[in-house]
PDB file of C-alpha atoms in Angstrom:
ATOM      1  CA  ALA B   1      10.320  17.192   9.302  1.00  0.00           C
ATOM      2  CA  GLY B   2       9.503  17.495   5.391  1.00  0.00           C
ATOM      3  CA  LYS B   3      10.380  13.690   4.817  1.00  0.00           C
ATOM      4  CA  THR B   4       8.037  11.167   3.435  1.00  0.00           C
ATOM      5  CA  ILE B   5       9.096   7.460   3.621  1.00  0.00           C
ATOM      6  CA  PHE B   6       7.763   4.682   1.523  1.00  0.00           C
ATOM      7  CA  LEU B   7       8.719   1.101   2.466  1.00  0.00           C
ATOM      8  CA  LYS B   8       8.028  -2.108   0.662  1.00  0.00           C
ATOM      9  CA  GLY B   9       9.291  -5.284   2.338  1.00  0.00           C
ATOM     10  CA  ALA B  10      10.532  -5.988   6.039  1.00  0.00           C
ATOM     11  CA  PRO B  11      14.074  -4.531   6.592  1.00  0.00           C
ATOM     12  CA  ARG B  12      15.909  -5.395   9.719  1.00  0.00           C
ATOM     13  CA  LEU B  13      18.657  -3.526  11.588  1.00  0.00           C
ATOM     14  CA  TYR B  14      22.022  -5.236  10.467  1.00  0.00           C
ATOM     15  CA  GLN B  15      24.127  -2.977  12.963  1.00  0.00           C
ATOM     16  CA  GLU B  16      23.352  -0.299  15.394  1.00  0.00           C
ATOM     17  CA  PRO B  17      24.282   3.326  13.986  1.00  0.00           C
ATOM     18  CA  ALA B  18      27.007   5.107  15.869  1.00  0.00           C
ATOM     19  CA  ARG B  19      25.590   7.754  18.009  1.00  0.00           C
ATOM     20  CA  HIS B  20      27.989  10.457  17.012  1.00  0.00           C
ATOM     21  CA  THR B  21      25.528  12.883  15.465  1.00  0.00           C
ATOM     22  CA  PRO B  22      22.912  14.848  17.431  1.00  0.00           C
ATOM     23  CA  ILE B  23      19.486  13.607  17.947  1.00  0.00           C
ATOM     24  CA  THR B  24      16.807  15.303  15.788  1.00  0.00           C
ATOM     25  CA  ASN B  25      13.109  15.678  16.566  1.00  0.00           C
ATOM     26  CA  GLU B  26      11.794  14.148  13.418  1.00  0.00           C
ATOM     27  CA  LYS B  27       8.930  11.809  13.786  1.00  0.00           C
ATOM     28  CA  VAL B  28       7.992   8.731  11.603  1.00  0.00           C
ATOM     29  CA  VAL B  29       4.286   8.843  10.691  1.00  0.00           C
ATOM     30  CA  GLU B  30       2.669   6.013  12.374  1.00  0.00           C
ATOM     31  CA  HIS B  31       0.295   4.034  10.185  1.00  0.00           C
ATOM     32  CA  ALA B  32      -1.011   0.296  10.469  1.00  0.00           C
ATOM     33  CA  ASP B  33       1.230  -0.642   7.573  1.00  0.00           C
ATOM     34  CA  ASN B  34       4.596   0.780   8.782  1.00  0.00           C
ATOM     35  CA  ILE B  35       4.293   0.491  12.573  1.00  0.00           C
ATOM     36  CA  ARG B  36       7.124  -2.272  12.472  1.00  0.00           C
ATOM     37  CA  ALA B  37       9.443  -0.166  10.154  1.00  0.00           C
ATOM     38  CA  ALA B  38       8.850   3.025  12.179  1.00  0.00           C
ATOM     39  CA  SER B  39      11.014   1.896  15.042  1.00  0.00           C
ATOM     40  CA  LEU B  40      13.752   1.086  12.663  1.00  0.00           C
ATOM     41  CA  VAL B  41      13.594   4.399  10.783  1.00  0.00           C
ATOM     42  CA  GLN B  42      13.482   6.090  14.151  1.00  0.00           C
ATOM     43  CA  LYS B  43      16.892   4.634  14.895  1.00  0.00           C
ATOM     44  CA  LEU B  44      18.601   5.563  11.635  1.00  0.00           C
ATOM     45  CA  LEU B  45      17.103   9.013  10.940  1.00  0.00           C
ATOM     46  CA  PRO B  46      18.813  11.080  13.561  1.00  0.00           C
ATOM     47  CA  HIS B  47      22.327   9.193  13.338  1.00  0.00           C
ATOM     48  CA  VAL B  48      22.911   8.242   9.841  1.00  0.00           C
ATOM     49  CA  GLY B  49      22.686  10.138   6.465  1.00  0.00           C
ATOM     50  CA  ILE B  50      20.034   8.585   4.249  1.00  0.00           C
ATOM     51  CA  ASN B  51      22.360   7.602   1.417  1.00  0.00           C
ATOM     52  CA  SER B  52      24.138   5.357   4.127  1.00  0.00           C
ATOM     53  CA  TRP B  53      21.032   3.626   5.592  1.00  0.00           C
ATOM     54  CA  GLY B  54      21.898   0.406   3.297  1.00  0.00           C
ATOM     55  CA  ASP B  55      24.984  -0.083   5.371  1.00  0.00           C
ATOM     56  CA  TYR B  56      22.633  -0.753   8.500  1.00  0.00           C
ATOM     57  CA  LEU B  57      19.826  -2.771   6.897  1.00  0.00           C
ATOM     58  CA  THR B  58      19.351  -6.313   5.808  1.00  0.00           C
ATOM     59  CA  GLY B  59      16.287  -8.409   4.800  1.00  0.00           C
ATOM     60  CA  ASN B  60      14.032  -7.795   1.694  1.00  0.00           C
ATOM     61  CA  PHE B  61      13.095  -4.209   1.259  1.00  0.00           C
ATOM     62  CA  LEU B  62      12.664  -1.236  -1.109  1.00  0.00           C
ATOM     63  CA  LEU B  63      12.882   2.131   0.672  1.00  0.00           C
ATOM     64  CA  VAL B  64      12.104   5.550  -0.734  1.00  0.00           C
ATOM     65  CA  VAL B  65      12.679   8.730   1.206  1.00  0.00           C
ATOM     66  CA  VAL B  66      11.499  11.989  -0.236  1.00  0.00           C
ATOM     67  CA  ASP B  67      12.877  15.003   1.463  1.00  0.00           C
ATOM     68  CA  LYS B  68      10.610  18.061   0.374  1.00  0.00           C
ATOM     69  CA  LEU B  69      12.792  20.680   2.191  1.00  0.00           C
ATOM     70  CA  SER B  70      15.983  19.836   0.319  1.00  0.00           C
ATOM     71  CA  SER B  71      14.150  18.619  -2.974  1.00  0.00           C
ATOM     72  CA  GLN B  72      15.944  15.282  -2.696  1.00  0.00           C
ATOM     73  CA  CYS B  73      14.784  11.701  -3.095  1.00  0.00           C
ATOM     74  CA  HIS B  74      16.622   8.582  -2.079  1.00  0.00           C
ATOM     75  CA  ILE B  75      16.049   5.076  -3.263  1.00  0.00           C
ATOM     76  CA  ILE B  76      17.480   2.239  -1.352  1.00  0.00           C
ATOM     77  CA  SER B  77      17.493  -1.341  -2.682  1.00  0.00           C
ATOM     78  CA  ASP B  78      18.272  -4.557  -0.762  1.00  0.00           C
ATOM     79  CA  ILE B  79      21.095  -6.897  -1.707  1.00  0.00           C
ATOM     80  CA  GLY B  80      18.917  -9.194  -3.823  1.00  0.00           C
ATOM     81  CA  ASN B  81      16.847  -6.476  -5.422  1.00  0.00           C
ATOM     82  CA  SER B  82      13.734  -8.444  -4.269  1.00  0.00           C
ATOM     83  CA  PHE B  83      11.276  -6.158  -5.542  1.00  0.00           C
ATOM     84  CA  HIS B  84      12.726  -5.639  -8.900  1.00  0.00           C
ATOM     85  CA  LEU B  85      12.712  -1.760  -9.286  1.00  0.00           C
ATOM     86  CA  TYR B  86      12.934  -0.656 -12.764  1.00  0.00           C
ATOM     87  CA  GLN B  87      14.124   2.828 -14.074  1.00  0.00           C
ATOM     88  CA  TYR B  88      13.950   5.085 -16.921  1.00  0.00           C
ATOM     89  CA  SER B  89      15.854   8.422 -17.374  1.00  0.00           C
ATOM     90  CA  SER B  90      14.929  10.750 -20.205  1.00  0.00           C
ATOM     91  CA  PRO B  91      17.690  11.662 -22.586  1.00  0.00           C
ATOM     92  CA  ASP B  92      17.575  15.390 -21.357  1.00  0.00           C
ATOM     93  CA  HIS B  93      17.706  14.402 -17.833  1.00  0.00           C
ATOM     94  CA  ARG B  94      14.713  16.295 -16.897  1.00  0.00           C
ATOM     95  CA  SER B  95      12.827  13.272 -15.725  1.00  0.00           C
ATOM     96  CA  LEU B  96      13.488  10.063 -13.939  1.00  0.00           C
ATOM     97  CA  VAL B  97      10.579   7.325 -13.716  1.00  0.00           C
ATOM     98  CA  PHE B  98      10.503   4.239 -11.486  1.00  0.00           C
ATOM     99  CA  SER B  99       8.248   1.226 -11.308  1.00  0.00           C
ATOM    100  CA  THR B 100       8.288  -2.314  -9.814  1.00  0.00           C
ATOM    101  CA  ASN B 101       6.146  -3.374 -12.785  1.00  0.00           C
ATOM    102  CA  ILE B 102       8.306  -3.299 -16.046  1.00  0.00           C
ATOM    103  CA  ASP B 103       5.315  -3.250 -18.360  1.00  0.00           C
ATOM    104  CA  GLU B 104       3.581  -0.367 -16.801  1.00  0.00           C
ATOM    105  CA  LEU B 105       6.870   1.617 -16.787  1.00  0.00           C
ATOM    106  CA  ALA B 106       7.135   0.804 -20.525  1.00  0.00           C
ATOM    107  CA  GLN B 107       3.658   2.152 -21.229  1.00  0.00           C
ATOM    108  CA  ALA B 108       4.101   5.076 -18.972  1.00  0.00           C
ATOM    109  CA  THR B 109       7.301   6.168 -20.706  1.00  0.00           C
ATOM    110  CA  GLY B 110       6.086   5.396 -24.188  1.00  0.00           C
ATOM    111  CA  LYS B 111       8.747   2.582 -24.555  1.00  0.00           C
ATOM    112  CA  ASP B 112       6.077  -0.135 -24.958  1.00  0.00           C
ATOM    113  CA  GLU B 113       6.956  -0.536 -28.614  1.00  0.00           C
ATOM    114  CA  ALA B 114      10.755  -0.292 -27.896  1.00  0.00           C
ATOM    115  CA  ILE B 115      11.563  -3.988 -27.820  1.00  0.00           C
ATOM    116  CA  ASP B 116      15.186  -4.827 -27.055  1.00  0.00           C
ATOM    117  CA  TYR B 117      15.502  -7.644 -29.524  1.00  0.00           C
ATOM    118  CA  VAL B 118      18.988  -8.875 -27.977  1.00  0.00           C
ATOM    119  CA  SER B 119      17.557  -9.338 -24.458  1.00  0.00           C
ATOM    120  CA  ILE B 120      14.426 -11.004 -25.939  1.00  0.00           C
ATOM    121  CA  THR B 121      16.640 -13.409 -27.827  1.00  0.00           C
ATOM    122  CA  GLU B 122      18.712 -13.945 -24.691  1.00  0.00           C
ATOM    123  CA  HIS B 123      15.583 -14.792 -22.792  1.00  0.00           C
ATOM    124  CA  LEU B 124      14.664 -17.300 -25.342  1.00  0.00           C
ATOM    125  CA  ILE B 125      17.929 -19.089 -25.330  1.00  0.00           C
ATOM    126  CA  GLN B 126      18.926 -18.632 -21.697  1.00  0.00           C
ATOM    127  CA  GLU B 127      15.450 -18.150 -19.885  1.00  0.00           C
ATOM    128  CA  SER B 128      16.854 -14.998 -18.325  1.00  0.00           C
ATOM    129  CA  ILE B 129      17.912 -11.548 -19.359  1.00  0.00           C
ATOM    130  CA  THR B 130      21.263 -10.429 -17.972  1.00  0.00           C
ATOM    131  CA  TYR B 131      21.115  -7.699 -15.386  1.00  0.00           C
ATOM    132  CA  PRO B 132      20.657  -4.581 -15.761  1.00  0.00           C
ATOM    133  CA  HIS B 133      18.973  -5.052 -19.010  1.00  0.00           C
ATOM    134  CA  THR B 134      15.125  -5.634 -19.587  1.00  0.00           C
ATOM    135  CA  ALA B 135      13.000  -6.593 -22.484  1.00  0.00           C
ATOM    136  CA  TYR B 136      12.554  -2.893 -23.382  1.00  0.00           C
ATOM    137  CA  SER B 137      15.300  -0.455 -24.692  1.00  0.00           C
ATOM    138  CA  ASP B 138      16.380   2.283 -22.220  1.00  0.00           C
ATOM    139  CA  LEU B 139      14.530   0.557 -19.400  1.00  0.00           C
ATOM    140  CA  TYR B 140      16.767  -0.811 -16.855  1.00  0.00           C
ATOM    141  CA  GLU B 141      16.685  -2.722 -13.553  1.00  0.00           C
ATOM    142  CA  PHE B 142      17.572  -0.544 -10.685  1.00  0.00           C
ATOM    143  CA  PRO B 143      20.967  -1.398  -9.270  1.00  0.00           C
ATOM    144  CA  TYR B 144      21.045  -3.883  -6.272  1.00  0.00           C
ATOM    145  CA  ALA B 145      22.324  -2.983  -2.762  1.00  0.00           C
ATOM    146  CA  SER B 146      22.373   0.630  -3.844  1.00  0.00           C
ATOM    147  CA  CYS B 147      21.194   4.146  -2.699  1.00  0.00           C
ATOM    148  CA  LEU B 148      20.337   6.480  -5.575  1.00  0.00           C
ATOM    149  CA  SER B 149      20.022  10.113  -4.524  1.00  0.00           C
ATOM    150  CA  CYS B 150      18.235  12.551  -6.921  1.00  0.00           C
ATOM    151  CA  ASP B 151      18.352  16.259  -6.413  1.00  0.00           C
ATOM    152  CA  TYR B 152      15.436  17.821  -8.098  1.00  0.00           C
ATOM    153  CA  SER B 153      16.052  21.445  -6.820  1.00  0.00           C
ATOM    154  CA  GLY B 154      17.313  22.650 -10.351  1.00  0.00           C
ATOM    155  CA  GLU B 155      16.117  22.260 -13.908  1.00  0.00           C
ATOM    156  CA  MET B 156      18.258  18.989 -14.215  1.00  0.00           C
ATOM    157  CA  ILE B 157      17.930  16.226 -12.230  1.00  0.00           C
ATOM    158  CA  GLU B 158      21.283  15.594 -10.417  1.00  0.00           C
ATOM    159  CA  ILE B 159      21.836  11.768  -9.658  1.00  0.00           C
ATOM    160  CA  SER B 160      24.296  10.124  -7.520  1.00  0.00           C
ATOM    161  CA  GLU B 161      24.681   6.439  -6.800  1.00  0.00           C
ATOM    162  CA  ARG B 162      26.211   4.602  -3.968  1.00  0.00           C
ATOM    163  CA  GLN B 163      26.485   0.800  -4.042  1.00  0.00           C
ATOM    164  CA  TYR B 164      26.747  -0.178  -0.351  1.00  0.00           C
ATOM    165  CA  TRP B 165      27.658  -3.773  -0.826  1.00  0.00           C
ATOM    166  CA  LEU B 166      29.572  -5.902  -3.434  1.00  0.00           C
ATOM    167  CA  PRO B 167      30.497  -9.543  -3.242  1.00  0.00           C
ATOM    168  CA  THR B 168      34.099 -10.306  -2.157  1.00  0.00           C
ATOM    169  CA  CYS B 169      36.259 -13.463  -2.570  1.00  0.00           C
TER     170      CYS B 169
END
């Protein structure tokens, strides 16, 4: 109750969550576009804290869970950051803006003239820009394999980030 879930892509369950927490009676809203994901979310929602969902998922996805009752938002990206989510945080930490389109994010945040010339030069030489930088100053690519939790109940947005996967040797 009170949760809105946005899903882009097609995550799959990597491992079944432990059934050590009580079942809740929350339902996933059924819609033609999210029927496949509904069963996956139904399995995770009652058993695992949202900031740990990445531990149980695989595939290409970008997942946003807004919990209106607790004034929290959780954003979970896949291991490859398939949908290239970009972010901007205002200097006063009162706003946080996300978009899958870097140019639209730059325009919406007034950063469309704030070109990062080091990144542009890097792109001209290497044909890529080093993660997490972008062609715009103060706009960054969202961390891969991470869950970003935002608590917006107070005047300032409190952000915590948890990277659920790192490569190992």
